C-alpha cells in the first residue's frame, strides 16, 4: 500500500511540473484579452492564463492535503484498535 501511495504522490508531482499550454478563460476575460492582444500587448494574456491556472490548482491541493491527513488519522485509529483488542483478549 505504501508503494502505491508513493507512486501516486510522484505522479501528482510530475503532473504539476509538466508545462502545458492551457487556455482557460471565461467569455468576458477572453474578449478583453483579445482586444489587448490586438493592440499589441501580450503580457496581460499570459498573466491572466497563469492566474486562472493558479486559482484552479489551489482547491485540488487543499483536497489532497485533507485526504492525506484523513488517511493518516484512520490508519492511526486502526492500529490503536488492533493493539487494544490484542491486549484485552
JSON list of N, CA, C and O in Angstrom, two decimals, residues 16 19 23 43 54 64 83:
[
{"chain": "A", "resi": 16, "resn": "UNK", "atom": "N", "xyz": [2.18, 18.14, -11.90]},
{"chain": "A", "resi": 16, "resn": "UNK", "atom": "CA", "xyz": [2.21, 19.55, -11.52]},
{"chain": "A", "resi": 16, "resn": "UNK", "atom": "C", "xyz": [3.29, 20.29, -12.30]},
{"chain": "A", "resi": 16, "resn": "UNK", "atom": "O", "xyz": [3.09, 21.43, -12.73]},
{"chain": "A", "resi": 19, "resn": "UNK", "atom": "N", "xyz": [4.74, 21.30, -18.23]},
{"chain": "A", "resi": 19, "resn": "UNK", "atom": "CA", "xyz": [4.40, 22.58, -18.83]},
{"chain": "A", "resi": 19, "resn": "UNK", "atom": "C", "xyz": [3.47, 22.34, -20.01]},
{"chain": "A", "resi": 19, "resn": "UNK", "atom": "O", "xyz": [3.89, 21.83, -21.04]},
{"chain": "A", "resi": 23, "resn": "UNK", "atom": "N", "xyz": [-5.72, 26.85, -22.28]},
{"chain": "A", "resi": 23, "resn": "UNK", "atom": "CA", "xyz": [-6.49, 28.07, -22.46]},
{"chain": "A", "resi": 23, "resn": "UNK", "atom": "C", "xyz": [-7.75, 27.96, -21.62]},
{"chain": "A", "resi": 23, "resn": "UNK", "atom": "O", "xyz": [-8.70, 27.29, -21.98]},
{"chain": "A", "resi": 43, "resn": "UNK", "atom": "N", "xyz": [1.48, 40.49, -22.67]},
{"chain": "A", "resi": 43, "resn": "UNK", "atom": "CA", "xyz": [1.79, 40.07, -21.30]},
{"chain": "A", "resi": 43, "resn": "UNK", "atom": "C", "xyz": [0.52, 39.87, -20.48]},
{"chain": "A", "resi": 43, "resn": "UNK", "atom": "O", "xyz": [0.48, 39.00, -19.60]},
{"chain": "A", "resi": 54, "resn": "UNK", "atom": "N", "xyz": [-3.47, 29.07, -11.55]},
{"chain": "A", "resi": 54, "resn": "UNK", "atom": "CA", "xyz": [-3.12, 29.11, -10.12]},
{"chain": "A", "resi": 54, "resn": "UNK", "atom": "C", "xyz": [-4.37, 28.94, -9.27]},
{"chain": "A", "resi": 54, "resn": "UNK", "atom": "O", "xyz": [-4.38, 28.16, -8.31]},
{"chain": "A", "resi": 64, "resn": "UNK", "atom": "N", "xyz": [-6.36, 17.33, -1.61]},
{"chain": "A", "resi": 64, "resn": "UNK", "atom": "CA", "xyz": [-5.36, 16.26, -1.45]},
{"chain": "A", "resi": 64, "resn": "UNK", "atom": "C", "xyz": [-4.76, 16.28, -0.05]},
{"chain": "A", "resi": 64, "resn": "UNK", "atom": "O", "xyz": [-4.55, 15.22, 0.55]},
{"chain": "A", "resi": 83, "resn": "UNK", "atom": "N", "xyz": [-4.13, -2.87, 18.50]},
{"chain": "A", "resi": 83, "resn": "UNK", "atom": "CA", "xyz": [-3.30, -3.06, 19.70]},
{"chain": "A", "resi": 83, "resn": "UNK", "atom": "C", "xyz": [-4.17, -3.28, 20.94]},
{"chain": "A", "resi": 83, "resn": "UNK", "atom": "O", "xyz": [-3.86, -4.12, 21.76]}
]
